[in-house]
């Protein structure tokens, strides 16, 4: 029987060890030696914290096709590096201007703004270098698909585009339906990419990939909705970062639009939609099912 706590903890340990091994001067050096300060800032923004949920999704989607966890790990590390870079940049004064992340000073507070920008840039760059390594997958065609999938999830039509829409919404508000589009890009696109990358590693056929994509899109909506609820209900101590900032900044969310009870009902329906998408996979998809349920029940 699948145990979410055991699997997620094992994944988090593997990701921590993998990032610690990869984010070193010797591994990151190119034509010249990697600069010590930027490597230290990359490690500060990536290690010792985080639930590692996106690598977990890569691992769980690949497991449906009997891919062992270690074979899915490099792609999971690449996704997590993109996620960590985005958090480093999100925390900057020009963006969300946060002092805490995972209970520690944000990178621009521990170092400085310029170093934080460069650390994020380097994590973004090396994520794709890692996907291109033969150790990620023996088949070059699969590696190319992984690179493309992550780029689409992270780029102007994905996470970055969603962040831009979020900033625009702060200034001018959102018309009907635009909140969901923004959130599907800002948060959901990288979750979608994580699941699809696991499926690609596993050699999923078009029908299976379509079903897993439907799951991932619903799971991404659930994650963001739960995050919006926690921003209203959780303490900064539980979250490891400031809370209540959406309301303070005048951000429109589904919580501000529907109220807490309305948002919770939509969250339950969205999780059920994610679970329904997995109906053809049987017990092999129990990991993905458990993660969707965790998204709705998490406390931080």
PDB file of C-alpha atoms in Angstrom:
ATOM      1  CA  UNK A   1       0.000   0.000   0.000  1.00  0.00           C
ATOM      2  CA  UNK A   2       1.293   3.451  -0.922  1.00  0.00           C
ATOM      3  CA  UNK A   3       2.450   5.655   1.965  1.00  0.00           C
ATOM      4  CA  UNK A   4       2.635   9.349   1.098  1.00  0.00           C
ATOM      5  CA  UNK A   5       4.677  10.364   4.153  1.00  0.00           C
ATOM      6  CA  UNK A   6       7.344   7.749   3.468  1.00  0.00           C
ATOM      7  CA  UNK A   7       7.558   8.471  -0.257  1.00  0.00           C
ATOM      8  CA  UNK A   8       7.588  12.258   0.081  1.00  0.00           C
ATOM      9  CA  UNK A   9      10.238  12.119   2.813  1.00  0.00           C
ATOM     10  CA  UNK A  10      12.410   9.802   0.712  1.00  0.00           C
ATOM     11  CA  UNK A  11      12.030  12.113  -2.278  1.00  0.00           C
ATOM     12  CA  UNK A  12      12.910  15.188  -0.197  1.00  0.00           C
ATOM     13  CA  UNK A  13      16.074  13.483   1.081  1.00  0.00           C
ATOM     14  CA  UNK A  14      17.089  12.465  -2.426  1.00  0.00           C
ATOM     15  CA  UNK A  15      16.487  15.960  -3.778  1.00  0.00           C
ATOM     16  CA  UNK A  16      18.429  17.572  -0.941  1.00  0.00           C
ATOM     17  CA  UNK A  17      21.366  15.236  -1.496  1.00  0.00           C
ATOM     18  CA  UNK A  18      21.201  15.634  -5.273  1.00  0.00           C
ATOM     19  CA  UNK A  19      21.113  19.428  -5.140  1.00  0.00           C
ATOM     20  CA  UNK A  20      23.886  19.531  -2.554  1.00  0.00           C
ATOM     21  CA  UNK A  21      26.048  17.399  -4.832  1.00  0.00           C
ATOM     22  CA  UNK A  22      25.234  19.356  -7.988  1.00  0.00           C
ATOM     23  CA  UNK A  23      25.381  22.920  -6.645  1.00  0.00           C
ATOM     24  CA  UNK A  24      29.138  23.012  -6.093  1.00  0.00           C
ATOM     25  CA  UNK A  25      31.917  24.971  -7.721  1.00  0.00           C
ATOM     26  CA  UNK A  26      33.451  21.984  -9.540  1.00  0.00           C
ATOM     27  CA  UNK A  27      30.090  20.815 -10.959  1.00  0.00           C
ATOM     28  CA  UNK A  28      29.034  24.316 -12.072  1.00  0.00           C
ATOM     29  CA  UNK A  29      32.326  25.490 -13.557  1.00  0.00           C
ATOM     30  CA  UNK A  30      32.579  26.101 -17.304  1.00  0.00           C
ATOM     31  CA  UNK A  31      35.200  28.020 -19.273  1.00  0.00           C
ATOM     32  CA  UNK A  32      36.157  29.518 -15.920  1.00  0.00           C
ATOM     33  CA  UNK A  33      35.751  28.478 -12.282  1.00  0.00           C
ATOM     34  CA  UNK A  34      32.321  29.120 -10.784  1.00  0.00           C
ATOM     35  CA  UNK A  35      32.238  32.217  -8.560  1.00  0.00           C
ATOM     36  CA  UNK A  36      32.132  31.150  -4.906  1.00  0.00           C
ATOM     37  CA  UNK A  37      29.684  33.857  -3.815  1.00  0.00           C
ATOM     38  CA  UNK A  38      27.050  33.042  -6.410  1.00  0.00           C
ATOM     39  CA  UNK A  39      27.364  29.301  -5.698  1.00  0.00           C
ATOM     40  CA  UNK A  40      26.876  29.995  -1.986  1.00  0.00           C
ATOM     41  CA  UNK A  41      23.790  32.093  -2.751  1.00  0.00           C
ATOM     42  CA  UNK A  42      22.404  29.358  -5.015  1.00  0.00           C
ATOM     43  CA  UNK A  43      22.823  26.858  -2.195  1.00  0.00           C
ATOM     44  CA  UNK A  44      21.209  29.230   0.328  1.00  0.00           C
ATOM     45  CA  UNK A  45      18.149  29.548  -1.903  1.00  0.00           C
ATOM     46  CA  UNK A  46      17.894  25.839  -2.697  1.00  0.00           C
ATOM     47  CA  UNK A  47      18.989  23.731   0.272  1.00  0.00           C
ATOM     48  CA  UNK A  48      17.738  23.044   3.796  1.00  0.00           C
ATOM     49  CA  UNK A  49      14.039  23.463   3.258  1.00  0.00           C
ATOM     50  CA  UNK A  50      11.077  23.035   0.988  1.00  0.00           C
ATOM     51  CA  UNK A  51       8.652  20.166   0.523  1.00  0.00           C
ATOM     52  CA  UNK A  52      10.120  19.227  -2.890  1.00  0.00           C
ATOM     53  CA  UNK A  53       6.635  18.619  -4.267  1.00  0.00           C
ATOM     54  CA  UNK A  54       7.510  19.184  -7.919  1.00  0.00           C
ATOM     55  CA  UNK A  55      10.274  16.551  -7.966  1.00  0.00           C
ATOM     56  CA  UNK A  56       7.831  14.290  -6.133  1.00  0.00           C
ATOM     57  CA  UNK A  57       5.347  14.698  -8.974  1.00  0.00           C
ATOM     58  CA  UNK A  58       8.042  13.819 -11.524  1.00  0.00           C
ATOM     59  CA  UNK A  59       8.866  10.721  -9.482  1.00  0.00           C
ATOM     60  CA  UNK A  60       5.222   9.675  -9.027  1.00  0.00           C
ATOM     61  CA  UNK A  61       4.264  10.151 -12.682  1.00  0.00           C
ATOM     62  CA  UNK A  62       7.316   8.165 -13.807  1.00  0.00           C
ATOM     63  CA  UNK A  63       6.466   5.418 -11.301  1.00  0.00           C
ATOM     64  CA  UNK A  64       3.222   4.713 -13.172  1.00  0.00           C
ATOM     65  CA  UNK A  65       5.443   3.377 -15.955  1.00  0.00           C
ATOM     66  CA  UNK A  66       7.718   1.435 -13.554  1.00  0.00           C
ATOM     67  CA  UNK A  67      10.554   3.973 -13.716  1.00  0.00           C
ATOM     68  CA  UNK A  68      12.663   3.697 -10.527  1.00  0.00           C
ATOM     69  CA  UNK A  69      12.968   6.851  -8.382  1.00  0.00           C
ATOM     70  CA  UNK A  70      16.683   7.334  -9.085  1.00  0.00           C
ATOM     71  CA  UNK A  71      16.030   7.427 -12.842  1.00  0.00           C
ATOM     72  CA  UNK A  72      13.505  10.257 -12.397  1.00  0.00           C
ATOM     73  CA  UNK A  73      15.683  12.236  -9.967  1.00  0.00           C
ATOM     74  CA  UNK A  74      17.768  14.345 -12.426  1.00  0.00           C
ATOM     75  CA  UNK A  75      14.631  15.727 -14.082  1.00  0.00           C
ATOM     76  CA  UNK A  76      13.176  16.367 -10.634  1.00  0.00           C
ATOM     77  CA  UNK A  77      16.298  18.291  -9.638  1.00  0.00           C
ATOM     78  CA  UNK A  78      16.004  20.444 -12.760  1.00  0.00           C
ATOM     79  CA  UNK A  79      12.386  21.305 -11.957  1.00  0.00           C
ATOM     80  CA  UNK A  80      13.296  22.143  -8.364  1.00  0.00           C
ATOM     81  CA  UNK A  81      16.120  24.427  -9.523  1.00  0.00           C
ATOM     82  CA  UNK A  82      13.620  26.339 -11.657  1.00  0.00           C
ATOM     83  CA  UNK A  83      11.245  26.552  -8.691  1.00  0.00           C
ATOM     84  CA  UNK A  84      13.998  27.802  -6.358  1.00  0.00           C
ATOM     85  CA  UNK A  85      15.185  30.399  -8.867  1.00  0.00           C
ATOM     86  CA  UNK A  86      11.624  31.702  -9.133  1.00  0.00           C
ATOM     87  CA  UNK A  87      11.355  32.026  -5.348  1.00  0.00           C
ATOM     88  CA  UNK A  88      14.655  33.910  -5.129  1.00  0.00           C
ATOM     89  CA  UNK A  89      13.446  36.392  -7.730  1.00  0.00           C
ATOM     90  CA  UNK A  90       9.910  36.586  -6.289  1.00  0.00           C
ATOM     91  CA  UNK A  91      11.349  37.657  -2.944  1.00  0.00           C
ATOM     92  CA  UNK A  92      13.277  40.607  -4.392  1.00  0.00           C
ATOM     93  CA  UNK A  93      12.207  44.177  -3.494  1.00  0.00           C
ATOM     94  CA  UNK A  94      11.045  44.787  -7.061  1.00  0.00           C
ATOM     95  CA  UNK A  95       8.690  41.797  -6.816  1.00  0.00           C
ATOM     96  CA  UNK A  96       7.113  40.638  -3.526  1.00  0.00           C
ATOM     97  CA  UNK A  97       9.767  42.201  -1.261  1.00  0.00           C
ATOM     98  CA  UNK A  98       9.904  39.363   1.280  1.00  0.00           C
ATOM     99  CA  UNK A  99      12.439  39.023   4.099  1.00  0.00           C
ATOM    100  CA  UNK A 100      11.771  35.368   4.978  1.00  0.00           C
ATOM    101  CA  UNK A 101      11.609  32.174   2.960  1.00  0.00           C
ATOM    102  CA  UNK A 102      11.335  28.735   4.567  1.00  0.00           C
ATOM    103  CA  UNK A 103      11.936  30.377   7.930  1.00  0.00           C
ATOM    104  CA  UNK A 104      15.285  31.864   6.889  1.00  0.00           C
ATOM    105  CA  UNK A 105      16.402  35.215   5.447  1.00  0.00           C
ATOM    106  CA  UNK A 106      15.691  35.422   1.740  1.00  0.00           C
ATOM    107  CA  UNK A 107      18.708  35.391  -0.569  1.00  0.00           C
ATOM    108  CA  UNK A 108      18.711  39.137  -1.151  1.00  0.00           C
ATOM    109  CA  UNK A 109      18.675  39.665   2.630  1.00  0.00           C
ATOM    110  CA  UNK A 110      21.398  37.117   3.323  1.00  0.00           C
ATOM    111  CA  UNK A 111      23.525  38.478   0.451  1.00  0.00           C
ATOM    112  CA  UNK A 112      22.298  41.428  -1.652  1.00  0.00           C
ATOM    113  CA  UNK A 113      19.928  42.160  -4.517  1.00  0.00           C
ATOM    114  CA  UNK A 114      22.503  41.737  -7.279  1.00  0.00           C
ATOM    115  CA  UNK A 115      23.752  38.423  -5.935  1.00  0.00           C
ATOM    116  CA  UNK A 116      20.171  37.164  -5.600  1.00  0.00           C
ATOM    117  CA  UNK A 117      19.432  38.038  -9.222  1.00  0.00           C
ATOM    118  CA  UNK A 118      22.568  36.260 -10.401  1.00  0.00           C
ATOM    119  CA  UNK A 119      21.924  33.223  -8.190  1.00  0.00           C
ATOM    120  CA  UNK A 120      18.447  32.879  -9.706  1.00  0.00           C
ATOM    121  CA  UNK A 121      19.839  33.320 -13.213  1.00  0.00           C
ATOM    122  CA  UNK A 122      22.413  30.594 -12.575  1.00  0.00           C
ATOM    123  CA  UNK A 123      19.862  28.129 -11.181  1.00  0.00           C
ATOM    124  CA  UNK A 124      17.674  28.699 -14.249  1.00  0.00           C
ATOM    125  CA  UNK A 125      20.606  28.153 -16.597  1.00  0.00           C
ATOM    126  CA  UNK A 126      22.032  25.063 -14.925  1.00  0.00           C
ATOM    127  CA  UNK A 127      18.604  23.407 -14.724  1.00  0.00           C
ATOM    128  CA  UNK A 128      18.668  23.055 -18.496  1.00  0.00           C
ATOM    129  CA  UNK A 129      22.325  22.021 -18.504  1.00  0.00           C
ATOM    130  CA  UNK A 130      21.406  19.186 -16.139  1.00  0.00           C
ATOM    131  CA  UNK A 131      18.549  18.035 -18.385  1.00  0.00           C
ATOM    132  CA  UNK A 132      20.983  17.906 -21.287  1.00  0.00           C
ATOM    133  CA  UNK A 133      23.390  15.531 -19.551  1.00  0.00           C
ATOM    134  CA  UNK A 134      23.360  11.891 -20.751  1.00  0.00           C
ATOM    135  CA  UNK A 135      22.942  10.755 -17.146  1.00  0.00           C
ATOM    136  CA  UNK A 136      19.460  12.329 -17.143  1.00  0.00           C
ATOM    137  CA  UNK A 137      18.278   9.935 -19.847  1.00  0.00           C
ATOM    138  CA  UNK A 138      20.141   7.749 -22.335  1.00  0.00           C
ATOM    139  CA  UNK A 139      17.943   8.810 -25.274  1.00  0.00           C
ATOM    140  CA  UNK A 140      18.797  12.301 -26.648  1.00  0.00           C
ATOM    141  CA  UNK A 141      15.261  12.641 -28.036  1.00  0.00           C
ATOM    142  CA  UNK A 142      13.825  12.216 -24.542  1.00  0.00           C
ATOM    143  CA  UNK A 143      16.251  14.786 -23.161  1.00  0.00           C
ATOM    144  CA  UNK A 144      15.146  17.265 -25.834  1.00  0.00           C
ATOM    145  CA  UNK A 145      11.490  16.679 -24.919  1.00  0.00           C
ATOM    146  CA  UNK A 146      12.296  17.263 -21.246  1.00  0.00           C
ATOM    147  CA  UNK A 147      14.103  20.514 -22.026  1.00  0.00           C
ATOM    148  CA  UNK A 148      11.204  21.727 -24.153  1.00  0.00           C
ATOM    149  CA  UNK A 149       8.592  20.736 -21.576  1.00  0.00           C
ATOM    150  CA  UNK A 150      10.358  22.558 -18.753  1.00  0.00           C
ATOM    151  CA  UNK A 151      10.995  25.640 -20.883  1.00  0.00           C
ATOM    152  CA  UNK A 152       7.316  25.868 -21.825  1.00  0.00           C
ATOM    153  CA  UNK A 153       6.268  25.467 -18.192  1.00  0.00           C
ATOM    154  CA  UNK A 154       8.716  28.068 -16.935  1.00  0.00           C
ATOM    155  CA  UNK A 155       8.617  30.660 -19.721  1.00  0.00           C
ATOM    156  CA  UNK A 156       6.509  33.521 -21.037  1.00  0.00           C
ATOM    157  CA  UNK A 157       3.508  31.277 -21.646  1.00  0.00           C
ATOM    158  CA  UNK A 158       3.959  29.565 -18.285  1.00  0.00           C
ATOM    159  CA  UNK A 159       5.324  30.595 -14.903  1.00  0.00           C
ATOM    160  CA  UNK A 160       7.002  33.851 -15.956  1.00  0.00           C
ATOM    161  CA  UNK A 161       3.976  34.922 -17.982  1.00  0.00           C
ATOM    162  CA  UNK A 162       1.770  34.190 -14.989  1.00  0.00           C
ATOM    163  CA  UNK A 163       3.976  36.324 -12.782  1.00  0.00           C
ATOM    164  CA  UNK A 164       3.666  39.171 -15.284  1.00  0.00           C
ATOM    165  CA  UNK A 165      -0.121  38.816 -15.309  1.00  0.00           C
ATOM    166  CA  UNK A 166      -0.100  38.849 -11.501  1.00  0.00           C
ATOM    167  CA  UNK A 167       1.806  42.133 -11.456  1.00  0.00           C
ATOM    168  CA  UNK A 168      -0.551  43.615 -14.037  1.00  0.00           C
ATOM    169  CA  UNK A 169      -3.530  42.464 -11.963  1.00  0.00           C
ATOM    170  CA  UNK A 170      -2.214  44.290  -8.910  1.00  0.00           C
ATOM    171  CA  UNK A 171      -2.315  47.530 -10.873  1.00  0.00           C
ATOM    172  CA  UNK A 172      -5.486  47.146 -12.896  1.00  0.00           C
ATOM    173  CA  UNK A 173      -7.427  44.267 -11.396  1.00  0.00           C
ATOM    174  CA  UNK A 174      -8.626  41.138 -13.154  1.00  0.00           C
ATOM    175  CA  UNK A 175     -11.678  40.778 -15.340  1.00  0.00           C
ATOM    176  CA  UNK A 176     -13.844  37.660 -15.026  1.00  0.00           C
ATOM    177  CA  UNK A 177     -11.915  34.447 -15.549  1.00  0.00           C
ATOM    178  CA  UNK A 178      -8.513  36.104 -15.696  1.00  0.00           C
ATOM    179  CA  UNK A 179      -7.584  35.111 -12.132  1.00  0.00           C
ATOM    180  CA  UNK A 180      -7.787  31.448 -13.068  1.00  0.00           C
ATOM    181  CA  UNK A 181      -5.683  31.989 -16.201  1.00  0.00           C
ATOM    182  CA  UNK A 182      -3.022  33.842 -14.215  1.00  0.00           C
ATOM    183  CA  UNK A 183      -2.854  31.144 -11.549  1.00  0.00           C
ATOM    184  CA  UNK A 184      -2.795  28.314 -14.090  1.00  0.00           C
ATOM    185  CA  UNK A 185       0.304  29.951 -15.547  1.00  0.00           C
ATOM    186  CA  UNK A 186       2.054  31.266 -12.452  1.00  0.00           C
ATOM    187  CA  UNK A 187       1.727  28.119 -10.331  1.00  0.00           C
ATOM    188  CA  UNK A 188       0.032  25.457 -12.407  1.00  0.00           C
ATOM    189  CA  UNK A 189       2.372  25.465 -15.412  1.00  0.00           C
ATOM    190  CA  UNK A 190       5.372  24.138 -13.493  1.00  0.00           C
ATOM    191  CA  UNK A 191       3.227  21.496 -11.770  1.00  0.00           C
ATOM    192  CA  UNK A 192       1.908  20.503 -15.199  1.00  0.00           C
ATOM    193  CA  UNK A 193       5.462  20.294 -16.547  1.00  0.00           C
ATOM    194  CA  UNK A 194       6.573  18.152 -13.592  1.00  0.00           C
ATOM    195  CA  UNK A 195       3.892  15.518 -14.187  1.00  0.00           C
ATOM    196  CA  UNK A 196       4.389  15.517 -17.937  1.00  0.00           C
ATOM    197  CA  UNK A 197       8.166  15.187 -17.562  1.00  0.00           C
ATOM    198  CA  UNK A 198       7.688  12.100 -15.410  1.00  0.00           C
ATOM    199  CA  UNK A 199       5.364  10.681 -18.045  1.00  0.00           C
ATOM    200  CA  UNK A 200       7.859  11.464 -20.813  1.00  0.00           C
ATOM    201  CA  UNK A 201      10.629   9.659 -18.925  1.00  0.00           C
ATOM    202  CA  UNK A 202       8.263   6.710 -18.632  1.00  0.00           C
ATOM    203  CA  UNK A 203       7.469   6.630 -22.350  1.00  0.00           C
ATOM    204  CA  UNK A 204       3.777   7.450 -21.919  1.00  0.00           C
ATOM    205  CA  UNK A 205       1.606   7.093 -25.014  1.00  0.00           C
ATOM    206  CA  UNK A 206      -0.531  10.081 -26.124  1.00  0.00           C
ATOM    207  CA  UNK A 207      -3.635   8.845 -24.305  1.00  0.00           C
ATOM    208  CA  UNK A 208      -1.819   8.379 -20.995  1.00  0.00           C
ATOM    209  CA  UNK A 209      -0.038  11.720 -21.386  1.00  0.00           C
ATOM    210  CA  UNK A 210      -3.375  13.454 -21.991  1.00  0.00           C
ATOM    211  CA  UNK A 211      -4.908  11.936 -18.857  1.00  0.00           C
ATOM    212  CA  UNK A 212      -1.897  12.883 -16.758  1.00  0.00           C
ATOM    213  CA  UNK A 213      -1.989  16.408 -18.166  1.00  0.00           C
ATOM    214  CA  UNK A 214      -5.628  16.740 -17.086  1.00  0.00           C
ATOM    215  CA  UNK A 215      -4.641  15.539 -13.615  1.00  0.00           C
ATOM    216  CA  UNK A 216      -1.734  17.986 -13.433  1.00  0.00           C
ATOM    217  CA  UNK A 217      -3.810  20.977 -14.481  1.00  0.00           C
ATOM    218  CA  UNK A 218      -6.425  20.236 -11.819  1.00  0.00           C
ATOM    219  CA  UNK A 219      -3.737  19.554  -9.204  1.00  0.00           C
ATOM    220  CA  UNK A 220      -2.072  22.859 -10.039  1.00  0.00           C
ATOM    221  CA  UNK A 221      -5.331  24.727  -9.508  1.00  0.00           C
ATOM    222  CA  UNK A 222      -5.799  22.930  -6.198  1.00  0.00           C
ATOM    223  CA  UNK A 223      -2.302  23.831  -5.042  1.00  0.00           C
ATOM    224  CA  UNK A 224      -2.742  27.521  -5.784  1.00  0.00           C
ATOM    225  CA  UNK A 225      -6.200  27.663  -4.226  1.00  0.00           C
ATOM    226  CA  UNK A 226      -4.892  26.002  -1.058  1.00  0.00           C
ATOM    227  CA  UNK A 227      -2.033  28.523  -1.045  1.00  0.00           C
ATOM    228  CA  UNK A 228      -4.492  31.414  -1.264  1.00  0.00           C
ATOM    229  CA  UNK A 229      -6.499  29.942   1.624  1.00  0.00           C
ATOM    230  CA  UNK A 230      -3.360  29.531   3.739  1.00  0.00           C
ATOM    231  CA  UNK A 231      -2.365  33.134   3.045  1.00  0.00           C
ATOM    232  CA  UNK A 232      -5.557  34.100   4.889  1.00  0.00           C
ATOM    233  CA  UNK A 233      -5.689  31.413   7.592  1.00  0.00           C
ATOM    234  CA  UNK A 234      -2.119  30.338   8.438  1.00  0.00           C
ATOM    235  CA  UNK A 235       0.439  32.054  10.674  1.00  0.00           C
ATOM    236  CA  UNK A 236       3.819  33.299   9.412  1.00  0.00           C
ATOM    237  CA  UNK A 237       5.464  30.784  11.754  1.00  0.00           C
ATOM    238  CA  UNK A 238       3.633  27.872  10.140  1.00  0.00           C
ATOM    239  CA  UNK A 239       4.298  29.097   6.620  1.00  0.00           C
ATOM    240  CA  UNK A 240       7.918  30.147   7.142  1.00  0.00           C
ATOM    241  CA  UNK A 241       7.156  33.421   5.341  1.00  0.00           C
ATOM    242  CA  UNK A 242       4.893  36.438   5.662  1.00  0.00           C
ATOM    243  CA  UNK A 243       1.148  35.836   5.327  1.00  0.00           C
ATOM    244  CA  UNK A 244      -1.749  38.144   4.544  1.00  0.00           C
ATOM    245  CA  UNK A 245       0.266  39.808   1.809  1.00  0.00           C
ATOM    246  CA  UNK A 246      -2.296  39.180  -0.934  1.00  0.00           C
ATOM    247  CA  UNK A 247      -4.929  41.221   0.885  1.00  0.00           C
ATOM    248  CA  UNK A 248      -2.378  43.858   1.873  1.00  0.00           C
ATOM    249  CA  UNK A 249      -1.332  44.249  -1.756  1.00  0.00           C
ATOM    250  CA  UNK A 250      -4.929  44.270  -2.958  1.00  0.00           C
ATOM    251  CA  UNK A 251      -4.418  41.104  -4.981  1.00  0.00           C
ATOM    252  CA  UNK A 252      -7.505  39.431  -6.361  1.00  0.00           C
ATOM    253  CA  UNK A 253      -7.684  35.726  -5.602  1.00  0.00           C
ATOM    254  CA  UNK A 254     -10.474  33.186  -5.643  1.00  0.00           C
ATOM    255  CA  UNK A 255     -10.597  33.546  -1.856  1.00  0.00           C
ATOM    256  CA  UNK A 256     -11.215  37.280  -2.088  1.00  0.00           C
ATOM    257  CA  UNK A 257     -13.806  36.663  -4.803  1.00  0.00           C
ATOM    258  CA  UNK A 258     -15.639  33.645  -3.360  1.00  0.00           C
ATOM    259  CA  UNK A 259     -14.912  33.904   0.366  1.00  0.00           C
ATOM    260  CA  UNK A 260     -13.258  31.187   2.433  1.00  0.00           C
ATOM    261  CA  UNK A 261     -16.137  28.713   2.406  1.00  0.00           C
ATOM    262  CA  UNK A 262     -16.737  29.150  -1.301  1.00  0.00           C
ATOM    263  CA  UNK A 263     -13.033  28.699  -2.003  1.00  0.00           C
ATOM    264  CA  UNK A 264     -12.914  25.517   0.085  1.00  0.00           C
ATOM    265  CA  UNK A 265     -15.816  24.037  -1.891  1.00  0.00           C
ATOM    266  CA  UNK A 266     -14.070  24.804  -5.158  1.00  0.00           C
ATOM    267  CA  UNK A 267     -10.891  23.239  -3.744  1.00  0.00           C
ATOM    268  CA  UNK A 268     -12.722  19.993  -2.924  1.00  0.00           C
ATOM    269  CA  UNK A 269     -14.242  19.872  -6.404  1.00  0.00           C
ATOM    270  CA  UNK A 270     -10.877  20.537  -8.028  1.00  0.00           C
ATOM    271  CA  UNK A 271      -9.172  17.716  -6.133  1.00  0.00           C
ATOM    272  CA  UNK A 272     -11.977  15.371  -7.192  1.00  0.00           C
ATOM    273  CA  UNK A 273     -11.407  16.446 -10.796  1.00  0.00           C
ATOM    274  CA  UNK A 274      -7.716  15.554 -10.457  1.00  0.00           C
ATOM    275  CA  UNK A 275      -8.541  12.147  -9.005  1.00  0.00           C
ATOM    276  CA  UNK A 276     -11.051  11.424 -11.756  1.00  0.00           C
ATOM    277  CA  UNK A 277      -8.374  11.991 -14.400  1.00  0.00           C
ATOM    278  CA  UNK A 278      -6.371   9.092 -12.925  1.00  0.00           C
ATOM    279  CA  UNK A 279      -9.170   6.533 -13.053  1.00  0.00           C
ATOM    280  CA  UNK A 280      -7.559   4.417 -15.794  1.00  0.00           C
ATOM    281  CA  UNK A 281      -4.191   3.972 -14.074  1.00  0.00           C
ATOM    282  CA  UNK A 282      -5.170   1.846 -11.084  1.00  0.00           C
ATOM    283  CA  UNK A 283      -2.956   1.537  -7.982  1.00  0.00           C
ATOM    284  CA  UNK A 284       0.160   2.679  -9.861  1.00  0.00           C
ATOM    285  CA  UNK A 285      -1.195   6.242  -9.659  1.00  0.00           C
ATOM    286  CA  UNK A 286      -1.796   6.148  -5.894  1.00  0.00           C
ATOM    287  CA  UNK A 287       1.170   8.475  -5.387  1.00  0.00           C
ATOM    288  CA  UNK A 288      -0.340  11.156  -7.585  1.00  0.00           C
ATOM    289  CA  UNK A 289      -3.704  10.677  -5.877  1.00  0.00           C
ATOM    290  CA  UNK A 290      -2.136  11.155  -2.458  1.00  0.00           C
ATOM    291  CA  UNK A 291      -0.307  14.292  -3.586  1.00  0.00           C
ATOM    292  CA  UNK A 292      -3.494  15.909  -4.893  1.00  0.00           C
ATOM    293  CA  UNK A 293      -5.168  15.220  -1.548  1.00  0.00           C
ATOM    294  CA  UNK A 294      -2.126  16.610   0.270  1.00  0.00           C
ATOM    295  CA  UNK A 295      -2.348  19.815  -1.739  1.00  0.00           C
ATOM    296  CA  UNK A 296      -5.816  20.390  -0.301  1.00  0.00           C
ATOM    297  CA  UNK A 297      -5.004  19.454   3.290  1.00  0.00           C
ATOM    298  CA  UNK A 298      -1.543  20.957   3.795  1.00  0.00           C
ATOM    299  CA  UNK A 299      -0.957  23.397   6.641  1.00  0.00           C
ATOM    300  CA  UNK A 300       2.029  25.253   5.186  1.00  0.00           C
TER     301      UNK A 300
END
